[in-house]
Structure formats: C-alpha cells, structure tokens
C-alpha cells in the first residue's frame, strides 16, 4: 500500500503539462483522496502515467472509511491547489463534491478539477447532471456493468425465480443497486429478497450478522445470492463467500474482488486496474489536453469479464453451462 504522503512518480520523459505545472516547471500535482486505502484501481491510475512516460506528483490521502476526515482534506486541497483531485468510491466522492445541483462551496471541493473512480450511478447519486454533460468541472468512470446486463448474466449461468441480496443500508450506492435489481426482477416475474445488514448501536453495520442473513436467504428459497458494490461487504468478503458455500448458495457479484480475491462463484466485472487506467486517461485529457472536465463524458469500460471461480463451482456442484465457459474467465 502506498503511504499516505506525497509520492512522486518519475518517468524518463514527459508529455505536455497542465498550465499551472508548465508555469512552474514541475510535474502536474494530483491529490489522491482514497476511501479504503490504496488498491488495484489506484495501481491502474498510477501505471497509466508510467506507461505514457508522463511524470506526475501523486499526493496520497486516505480517509480509512471515516468521512469525518473529509472536511480537513477539502481544506488541505484549497491550500495545496493541486492541478487535479482524484476521488475513489461513490461514498467519498459524494462527501467531497456534494450534489451537482446543491453544491456548498463552504463545505465541498470547488475551483479544482476532479476525476472520480470506482463510482456507482453518478447521475442517480447526483454527482453529475448527466453522463454526457457532467454539469460541473468533474468527470470520471463507473465500474459496474449495467444492472440489467448483470441480471441476464446470472440467468445465463442458471435460471432463477428468487434472488437474495445482502447490503449495507448505510451505503447509498449499494442500496440503489439493490433497489434497481428488485425492479428488474419484478419486471421478469422473479423476486428479490432484500437483506440489509443490521446496524449496531455504534452506527456501524454488524459483520457478525452475515451468517444469519445468509441462513435467512436459504430459508427463503433464494437460488442466488447477489452481491452489490459495497465496501462493507468487501471488507468481509471472505466470511460472506465462505458462508454462502456452507449454505449451498451460489453467489454472483458486481465486483471482481468477491470472485478473484474471495470464494464467490461468479460475476460480470470490470477489472479495477483497467478502470483506474481509464480514469487516468480522462485525467490526462485535463492535465495535458487542457480540456474542461465538464466536457468529458462519464463512461464505463466497453468490455466486462465474466469471471467464474471453478473451485467454488465444484464445491457447490454448480458447474456453468459449456456455452458460458467459452466466453468466461475461470479464476
């Protein structure tokens, strides 16, 4: 993990620099504000500049899932005046930028271009006005496949009538995806069993409740367990996916971490490193191309990976159809 301090990324040659950097003869400075530490999307962001031989100065800060640290970092950004701010994750991006149509310059970042990464539904969460026209000096990338496409991907593996979805009710992005999933399933005559994780007296979701929720899913007749994009569930992905195996529940994930780095069965996912590199491409357009972030559309990758963990399939006795194996990526 990269330490939470300034870290210069040096390369042997550079491309054109942003106007502030050109004026001082220094590389562009990017303040990276992270939600849960340095991970693969950050690798992709950093490595893109290295591959392009573009020197940038990365100043890294991590709120460690504590949004009470955001105001101090917004103040630091105002003092530092970086050429660009990088934001990781939906919850953090919402806290730093505020709604596009209710921005408070006293609380939220302003006057500095920003890119966001690993964000879910930036329009529904009011981070941008629209994907084509963000409506503010902000752009970025989404990372999950459209929920309707995920539903079809689940059906391609095994038909279903009922799906259960655990989620952290305190994470708005997770709750929104689960809500959309429920609407899509209802439209096709199927049902979604919503399983919000109970919140403890200290205001945090209770990981010890995960096994009971999965037993509830099995008792309710769930044929799949859907795992939405959810930082809390990611933090407890080993417990979640191993308990699902014990309960005989196949899991389908919106994020690669539950399949590639845990024991989830399957998922239609974007690779974090690829999403990070795509975000860096948008940052480059701002830093070297002089583009207004508000003119750069918010996009997802055009290709997703259908990942299947074959050992989990063996344990569950839930092998994928042969036709699906022709396009899937076994892990």
PDB file of C-alpha atoms in Angstrom, residues 45-273:
ATOM      1  CA  UNK A  45      -4.228   5.026 -12.381  1.00  0.00           C
ATOM      2  CA  UNK A  46      -0.545   5.331 -11.431  1.00  0.00           C
ATOM      3  CA  UNK A  47       0.689   2.820 -14.011  1.00  0.00           C
ATOM      4  CA  UNK A  48      -1.091   4.585 -16.877  1.00  0.00           C
ATOM      5  CA  UNK A  49       1.114   7.647 -16.407  1.00  0.00           C
ATOM      6  CA  UNK A  50       4.224   5.494 -16.150  1.00  0.00           C
ATOM      7  CA  UNK A  51       3.336   3.727 -19.407  1.00  0.00           C
ATOM      8  CA  UNK A  52       2.774   7.115 -21.068  1.00  0.00           C
ATOM      9  CA  UNK A  53       6.125   8.377 -19.709  1.00  0.00           C
ATOM     10  CA  UNK A  54       4.313  11.262 -18.114  1.00  0.00           C
ATOM     11  CA  UNK A  55       5.730  12.450 -14.774  1.00  0.00           C
ATOM     12  CA  UNK A  56       3.101  13.295 -12.172  1.00  0.00           C
ATOM     13  CA  UNK A  57       3.347  14.085  -8.482  1.00  0.00           C
ATOM     14  CA  UNK A  58       0.846  11.960  -6.565  1.00  0.00           C
ATOM     15  CA  UNK A  59      -0.081  13.226  -3.103  1.00  0.00           C
ATOM     16  CA  UNK A  60      -1.996  10.436  -1.355  1.00  0.00           C
ATOM     17  CA  UNK A  61      -4.506  10.782   1.460  1.00  0.00           C
ATOM     18  CA  UNK A  62      -6.759   8.049   2.862  1.00  0.00           C
ATOM     19  CA  UNK A  63      -9.853   8.669   4.995  1.00  0.00           C
ATOM     20  CA  UNK A  64      -9.865   4.980   6.046  1.00  0.00           C
ATOM     21  CA  UNK A  65     -13.685   4.853   5.680  1.00  0.00           C
ATOM     22  CA  UNK A  66     -14.063   7.741   8.118  1.00  0.00           C
ATOM     23  CA  UNK A  67     -15.982  10.551   6.426  1.00  0.00           C
ATOM     24  CA  UNK A  68     -15.352  12.858   9.382  1.00  0.00           C
ATOM     25  CA  UNK A  69     -11.879  13.341   7.865  1.00  0.00           C
ATOM     26  CA  UNK A  70     -13.279  14.814   4.648  1.00  0.00           C
ATOM     27  CA  UNK A  71     -13.605  18.468   5.744  1.00  0.00           C
ATOM     28  CA  UNK A  72      -9.918  18.646   6.695  1.00  0.00           C
ATOM     29  CA  UNK A  73      -8.917  17.193   3.330  1.00  0.00           C
ATOM     30  CA  UNK A  74     -11.126  19.664   1.471  1.00  0.00           C
ATOM     31  CA  UNK A  75      -9.363  22.452   3.362  1.00  0.00           C
ATOM     32  CA  UNK A  76      -5.995  20.914   2.524  1.00  0.00           C
ATOM     33  CA  UNK A  77      -6.917  20.822  -1.155  1.00  0.00           C
ATOM     34  CA  UNK A  78      -7.810  24.517  -1.071  1.00  0.00           C
ATOM     35  CA  UNK A  79      -4.429  25.322   0.455  1.00  0.00           C
ATOM     36  CA  UNK A  80      -2.423  22.971  -1.751  1.00  0.00           C
ATOM     37  CA  UNK A  81      -4.151  23.922  -5.014  1.00  0.00           C
ATOM     38  CA  UNK A  82      -3.253  20.706  -6.872  1.00  0.00           C
ATOM     39  CA  UNK A  83      -3.751  20.561 -10.613  1.00  0.00           C
ATOM     40  CA  UNK A  84      -6.299  17.769 -10.176  1.00  0.00           C
ATOM     41  CA  UNK A  85      -8.088  15.858  -7.403  1.00  0.00           C
ATOM     42  CA  UNK A  86      -8.657  12.104  -7.744  1.00  0.00           C
ATOM     43  CA  UNK A  87     -11.530  10.604  -5.712  1.00  0.00           C
ATOM     44  CA  UNK A  88     -12.046   6.903  -5.032  1.00  0.00           C
ATOM     45  CA  UNK A  89     -15.518   5.469  -4.497  1.00  0.00           C
ATOM     46  CA  UNK A  90     -19.107   6.656  -4.503  1.00  0.00           C
ATOM     47  CA  UNK A  91     -19.469   7.499  -0.824  1.00  0.00           C
ATOM     48  CA  UNK A  92     -16.275   9.544  -0.677  1.00  0.00           C
ATOM     49  CA  UNK A  93     -16.956  11.328  -3.965  1.00  0.00           C
ATOM     50  CA  UNK A  94     -20.401  12.368  -2.763  1.00  0.00           C
ATOM     51  CA  UNK A  95     -18.949  13.676   0.507  1.00  0.00           C
ATOM     52  CA  UNK A  96     -16.144  15.671  -1.134  1.00  0.00           C
ATOM     53  CA  UNK A  97     -18.063  17.125  -4.080  1.00  0.00           C
ATOM     54  CA  UNK A  98     -21.626  17.320  -2.788  1.00  0.00           C
ATOM     55  CA  UNK A  99     -24.610  17.188  -5.169  1.00  0.00           C
ATOM     56  CA  UNK A 100     -24.085  18.873  -8.532  1.00  0.00           C
ATOM     57  CA  UNK A 101     -27.301  20.855  -8.034  1.00  0.00           C
ATOM     58  CA  UNK A 102     -26.801  21.701  -4.337  1.00  0.00           C
ATOM     59  CA  UNK A 103     -23.085  22.378  -4.110  1.00  0.00           C
ATOM     60  CA  UNK A 104     -21.957  24.212  -0.965  1.00  0.00           C
ATOM     61  CA  UNK A 105     -18.604  25.948  -1.622  1.00  0.00           C
ATOM     62  CA  UNK A 106     -18.048  26.316   2.114  1.00  0.00           C
ATOM     63  CA  UNK A 107     -18.145  22.526   2.591  1.00  0.00           C
ATOM     64  CA  UNK A 108     -17.396  20.954  -0.757  1.00  0.00           C
ATOM     65  CA  UNK A 109     -14.434  20.975  -3.096  1.00  0.00           C
ATOM     66  CA  UNK A 110     -14.601  23.813  -5.602  1.00  0.00           C
ATOM     67  CA  UNK A 111     -12.299  25.589  -8.026  1.00  0.00           C
ATOM     68  CA  UNK A 112     -10.175  22.474  -8.682  1.00  0.00           C
ATOM     69  CA  UNK A 113     -10.876  19.937 -11.453  1.00  0.00           C
ATOM     70  CA  UNK A 114     -11.629  16.432 -10.224  1.00  0.00           C
ATOM     71  CA  UNK A 115     -11.895  12.892 -11.553  1.00  0.00           C
ATOM     72  CA  UNK A 116     -13.647  10.045  -9.756  1.00  0.00           C
ATOM     73  CA  UNK A 117     -13.034   6.318  -9.935  1.00  0.00           C
ATOM     74  CA  UNK A 118     -14.919   3.178  -8.771  1.00  0.00           C
ATOM     75  CA  UNK A 119     -18.225   5.038  -8.605  1.00  0.00           C
ATOM     76  CA  UNK A 120     -21.721   3.613  -8.975  1.00  0.00           C
ATOM     77  CA  UNK A 121     -24.577   5.531 -10.636  1.00  0.00           C
ATOM     78  CA  UNK A 122     -23.089   9.060 -10.540  1.00  0.00           C
ATOM     79  CA  UNK A 123     -26.276  10.519 -12.024  1.00  0.00           C
ATOM     80  CA  UNK A 124     -28.646   8.870  -9.549  1.00  0.00           C
ATOM     81  CA  UNK A 125     -26.323   9.861  -6.725  1.00  0.00           C
ATOM     82  CA  UNK A 126     -26.279  13.465  -8.053  1.00  0.00           C
ATOM     83  CA  UNK A 127     -22.520  13.595  -8.510  1.00  0.00           C
ATOM     84  CA  UNK A 128     -23.037  14.753 -12.103  1.00  0.00           C
ATOM     85  CA  UNK A 129     -26.033  16.108 -14.001  1.00  0.00           C
ATOM     86  CA  UNK A 130     -25.679  13.552 -16.775  1.00  0.00           C
ATOM     87  CA  UNK A 131     -23.058  11.181 -18.071  1.00  0.00           C
ATOM     88  CA  UNK A 132     -22.718  13.093 -21.330  1.00  0.00           C
ATOM     89  CA  UNK A 133     -22.617  16.536 -19.687  1.00  0.00           C
ATOM     90  CA  UNK A 134     -21.461  16.402 -16.040  1.00  0.00           C
ATOM     91  CA  UNK A 135     -22.599  19.983 -15.335  1.00  0.00           C
ATOM     92  CA  UNK A 136     -19.545  20.798 -13.199  1.00  0.00           C
ATOM     93  CA  UNK A 137     -15.709  20.589 -13.560  1.00  0.00           C
ATOM     94  CA  UNK A 138     -15.807  16.879 -12.734  1.00  0.00           C
ATOM     95  CA  UNK A 139     -15.635  13.672 -14.751  1.00  0.00           C
ATOM     96  CA  UNK A 140     -14.769  10.062 -14.110  1.00  0.00           C
ATOM     97  CA  UNK A 141     -15.624   6.428 -14.593  1.00  0.00           C
ATOM     98  CA  UNK A 142     -18.272   3.980 -13.482  1.00  0.00           C
ATOM     99  CA  UNK A 143     -17.126   0.451 -12.855  1.00  0.00           C
ATOM    100  CA  UNK A 144     -20.054  -1.949 -12.635  1.00  0.00           C
ATOM    101  CA  UNK A 145     -21.862  -3.423 -15.587  1.00  0.00           C
ATOM    102  CA  UNK A 146     -25.434  -2.167 -16.050  1.00  0.00           C
ATOM    103  CA  UNK A 147     -27.656  -3.996 -13.579  1.00  0.00           C
ATOM    104  CA  UNK A 148     -29.926  -5.246 -16.375  1.00  0.00           C
ATOM    105  CA  UNK A 149     -26.906  -6.848 -18.036  1.00  0.00           C
ATOM    106  CA  UNK A 150     -25.921  -8.449 -14.740  1.00  0.00           C
ATOM    107  CA  UNK A 151     -29.388  -9.977 -14.438  1.00  0.00           C
ATOM    108  CA  UNK A 152     -29.042 -11.550 -17.877  1.00  0.00           C
ATOM    109  CA  UNK A 153     -25.575 -12.815 -16.951  1.00  0.00           C
ATOM    110  CA  UNK A 154     -26.981 -14.541 -13.863  1.00  0.00           C
ATOM    111  CA  UNK A 155     -29.725 -16.163 -15.921  1.00  0.00           C
ATOM    112  CA  UNK A 156     -27.167 -17.358 -18.462  1.00  0.00           C
ATOM    113  CA  UNK A 157     -25.460 -19.378 -15.717  1.00  0.00           C
ATOM    114  CA  UNK A 158     -28.565 -20.786 -14.045  1.00  0.00           C
ATOM    115  CA  UNK A 159     -32.280 -19.855 -14.253  1.00  0.00           C
ATOM    116  CA  UNK A 160     -33.889 -18.450 -11.137  1.00  0.00           C
ATOM    117  CA  UNK A 161     -37.124 -17.297  -9.595  1.00  0.00           C
ATOM    118  CA  UNK A 162     -35.735 -15.775  -6.419  1.00  0.00           C
ATOM    119  CA  UNK A 163     -32.510 -13.927  -5.581  1.00  0.00           C
ATOM    120  CA  UNK A 164     -31.363 -12.618  -2.201  1.00  0.00           C
ATOM    121  CA  UNK A 165     -29.136  -9.560  -1.804  1.00  0.00           C
ATOM    122  CA  UNK A 166     -27.311  -8.598   1.394  1.00  0.00           C
ATOM    123  CA  UNK A 167     -26.210  -4.963   1.552  1.00  0.00           C
ATOM    124  CA  UNK A 168     -25.086  -2.220   3.891  1.00  0.00           C
ATOM    125  CA  UNK A 169     -28.066   0.139   4.236  1.00  0.00           C
ATOM    126  CA  UNK A 170     -25.673   2.970   5.141  1.00  0.00           C
ATOM    127  CA  UNK A 171     -24.044   2.854   1.676  1.00  0.00           C
ATOM    128  CA  UNK A 172     -26.351   4.710  -0.675  1.00  0.00           C
ATOM    129  CA  UNK A 173     -24.714   3.306  -3.807  1.00  0.00           C
ATOM    130  CA  UNK A 174     -25.253  -0.263  -2.594  1.00  0.00           C
ATOM    131  CA  UNK A 175     -28.868   0.379  -1.645  1.00  0.00           C
ATOM    132  CA  UNK A 176     -29.579   1.976  -5.036  1.00  0.00           C
ATOM    133  CA  UNK A 177     -28.214  -1.015  -6.944  1.00  0.00           C
ATOM    134  CA  UNK A 178     -30.264  -3.423  -4.842  1.00  0.00           C
ATOM    135  CA  UNK A 179     -33.367  -1.317  -5.458  1.00  0.00           C
ATOM    136  CA  UNK A 180     -32.775  -1.381  -9.210  1.00  0.00           C
ATOM    137  CA  UNK A 181     -32.163  -5.120  -9.108  1.00  0.00           C
ATOM    138  CA  UNK A 182     -35.509  -5.593  -7.354  1.00  0.00           C
ATOM    139  CA  UNK A 183     -37.345  -3.596 -10.011  1.00  0.00           C
ATOM    140  CA  UNK A 184     -35.722  -5.544 -12.847  1.00  0.00           C
ATOM    141  CA  UNK A 185     -36.523  -8.902 -11.267  1.00  0.00           C
ATOM    142  CA  UNK A 186     -40.134  -7.919 -10.657  1.00  0.00           C
ATOM    143  CA  UNK A 187     -40.475  -7.000 -14.324  1.00  0.00           C
ATOM    144  CA  UNK A 188     -39.476 -10.528 -15.315  1.00  0.00           C
ATOM    145  CA  UNK A 189     -41.691 -12.245 -12.744  1.00  0.00           C
ATOM    146  CA  UNK A 190     -38.930 -13.011 -10.258  1.00  0.00           C
ATOM    147  CA  UNK A 191     -38.436 -11.803  -6.688  1.00  0.00           C
ATOM    148  CA  UNK A 192     -35.617 -10.149  -4.765  1.00  0.00           C
ATOM    149  CA  UNK A 193     -35.194 -10.798  -1.047  1.00  0.00           C
ATOM    150  CA  UNK A 194     -33.503  -7.691   0.377  1.00  0.00           C
ATOM    151  CA  UNK A 195     -31.202  -8.389   3.317  1.00  0.00           C
ATOM    152  CA  UNK A 196     -29.970  -5.140   4.899  1.00  0.00           C
ATOM    153  CA  UNK A 197     -27.165  -5.746   7.378  1.00  0.00           C
ATOM    154  CA  UNK A 198     -28.285  -4.692  10.885  1.00  0.00           C
ATOM    155  CA  UNK A 199     -26.628  -1.563  12.227  1.00  0.00           C
ATOM    156  CA  UNK A 200     -25.106  -1.697  15.717  1.00  0.00           C
ATOM    157  CA  UNK A 201     -25.547   0.882  18.457  1.00  0.00           C
ATOM    158  CA  UNK A 202     -22.241   2.469  17.399  1.00  0.00           C
ATOM    159  CA  UNK A 203     -23.733   3.269  13.970  1.00  0.00           C
ATOM    160  CA  UNK A 204     -21.747   0.632  12.074  1.00  0.00           C
ATOM    161  CA  UNK A 205     -23.104  -2.432  10.256  1.00  0.00           C
ATOM    162  CA  UNK A 206     -22.634  -5.674  12.176  1.00  0.00           C
ATOM    163  CA  UNK A 207     -20.457  -8.254  10.368  1.00  0.00           C
ATOM    164  CA  UNK A 208     -21.463 -10.954  12.862  1.00  0.00           C
ATOM    165  CA  UNK A 209     -24.968 -10.786  11.346  1.00  0.00           C
ATOM    166  CA  UNK A 210     -23.796 -12.026   7.938  1.00  0.00           C
ATOM    167  CA  UNK A 211     -24.184 -15.788   8.634  1.00  0.00           C
ATOM    168  CA  UNK A 212     -27.733 -15.292   9.940  1.00  0.00           C
ATOM    169  CA  UNK A 213     -28.661 -13.243   6.873  1.00  0.00           C
ATOM    170  CA  UNK A 214     -27.458 -15.999   4.582  1.00  0.00           C
ATOM    171  CA  UNK A 215     -29.376 -18.613   6.520  1.00  0.00           C
ATOM    172  CA  UNK A 216     -32.412 -16.387   6.082  1.00  0.00           C
ATOM    173  CA  UNK A 217     -31.747 -16.272   2.341  1.00  0.00           C
ATOM    174  CA  UNK A 218     -31.538 -20.049   2.117  1.00  0.00           C
ATOM    175  CA  UNK A 219     -34.680 -20.496   4.225  1.00  0.00           C
ATOM    176  CA  UNK A 220     -36.493 -18.023   1.982  1.00  0.00           C
ATOM    177  CA  UNK A 221     -35.766 -20.126  -1.098  1.00  0.00           C
ATOM    178  CA  UNK A 222     -33.100 -17.960  -2.718  1.00  0.00           C
ATOM    179  CA  UNK A 223     -31.457 -19.619  -5.710  1.00  0.00           C
ATOM    180  CA  UNK A 224     -28.715 -16.992  -5.999  1.00  0.00           C
ATOM    181  CA  UNK A 225     -27.055 -14.549  -3.645  1.00  0.00           C
ATOM    182  CA  UNK A 226     -26.376 -11.245  -5.397  1.00  0.00           C
ATOM    183  CA  UNK A 227     -23.508  -9.157  -4.006  1.00  0.00           C
ATOM    184  CA  UNK A 228     -23.792  -5.475  -4.956  1.00  0.00           C
ATOM    185  CA  UNK A 229     -20.893  -2.980  -4.948  1.00  0.00           C
ATOM    186  CA  UNK A 230     -20.470  -2.489  -1.222  1.00  0.00           C
ATOM    187  CA  UNK A 231     -17.370  -1.542   0.768  1.00  0.00           C
ATOM    188  CA  UNK A 232     -18.649  -3.151   3.975  1.00  0.00           C
ATOM    189  CA  UNK A 233     -19.312  -6.473   2.233  1.00  0.00           C
ATOM    190  CA  UNK A 234     -15.925  -6.223   0.520  1.00  0.00           C
ATOM    191  CA  UNK A 235     -14.234  -5.838   3.893  1.00  0.00           C
ATOM    192  CA  UNK A 236     -15.931  -9.083   4.965  1.00  0.00           C
ATOM    193  CA  UNK A 237     -15.900 -10.854   1.612  1.00  0.00           C
ATOM    194  CA  UNK A 238     -14.166 -14.000   2.934  1.00  0.00           C
ATOM    195  CA  UNK A 239     -16.824 -14.509   5.616  1.00  0.00           C
ATOM    196  CA  UNK A 240     -19.598 -13.737   3.130  1.00  0.00           C
ATOM    197  CA  UNK A 241     -18.486 -16.037   0.320  1.00  0.00           C
ATOM    198  CA  UNK A 242     -17.398 -18.914   2.567  1.00  0.00           C
ATOM    199  CA  UNK A 243     -20.694 -18.807   4.453  1.00  0.00           C
ATOM    200  CA  UNK A 244     -22.536 -18.815   1.135  1.00  0.00           C
ATOM    201  CA  UNK A 245     -20.730 -22.029   0.173  1.00  0.00           C
ATOM    202  CA  UNK A 246     -21.620 -23.577   3.538  1.00  0.00           C
ATOM    203  CA  UNK A 247     -25.265 -22.660   2.937  1.00  0.00           C
ATOM    204  CA  UNK A 248     -25.176 -24.018  -0.605  1.00  0.00           C
ATOM    205  CA  UNK A 249     -25.835 -20.595  -2.126  1.00  0.00           C
ATOM    206  CA  UNK A 250     -24.219 -19.652  -5.438  1.00  0.00           C
ATOM    207  CA  UNK A 251     -23.059 -16.032  -5.415  1.00  0.00           C
ATOM    208  CA  UNK A 252     -22.968 -13.522  -8.259  1.00  0.00           C
ATOM    209  CA  UNK A 253     -21.007 -10.321  -7.762  1.00  0.00           C
ATOM    210  CA  UNK A 254     -20.871  -6.879  -9.342  1.00  0.00           C
ATOM    211  CA  UNK A 255     -17.208  -6.568  -8.294  1.00  0.00           C
ATOM    212  CA  UNK A 256     -14.199  -8.704  -9.128  1.00  0.00           C
ATOM    213  CA  UNK A 257     -12.938  -8.718  -5.530  1.00  0.00           C
ATOM    214  CA  UNK A 258     -15.576 -11.223  -4.413  1.00  0.00           C
ATOM    215  CA  UNK A 259     -14.566 -13.705  -7.114  1.00  0.00           C
ATOM    216  CA  UNK A 260     -10.890 -13.030  -7.824  1.00  0.00           C
ATOM    217  CA  UNK A 261      -9.946 -12.373  -4.170  1.00  0.00           C
ATOM    218  CA  UNK A 262     -12.504 -14.453  -2.288  1.00  0.00           C
ATOM    219  CA  UNK A 263     -14.645 -17.563  -2.860  1.00  0.00           C
ATOM    220  CA  UNK A 264     -17.569 -16.097  -4.805  1.00  0.00           C
ATOM    221  CA  UNK A 265     -18.898 -18.229  -7.638  1.00  0.00           C
ATOM    222  CA  UNK A 266     -19.295 -15.753 -10.494  1.00  0.00           C
ATOM    223  CA  UNK A 267     -19.506 -12.121 -11.509  1.00  0.00           C
ATOM    224  CA  UNK A 268     -19.690  -9.831 -14.508  1.00  0.00           C
ATOM    225  CA  UNK A 269     -16.991  -7.358 -13.594  1.00  0.00           C
ATOM    226  CA  UNK A 270     -14.613  -4.625 -14.644  1.00  0.00           C
ATOM    227  CA  UNK A 271     -11.015  -5.139 -13.641  1.00  0.00           C
ATOM    228  CA  UNK A 272     -10.071  -2.479 -11.128  1.00  0.00           C
ATOM    229  CA  UNK A 273      -6.727  -1.872 -12.815  1.00  0.00           C
TER     230      UNK A 273
END
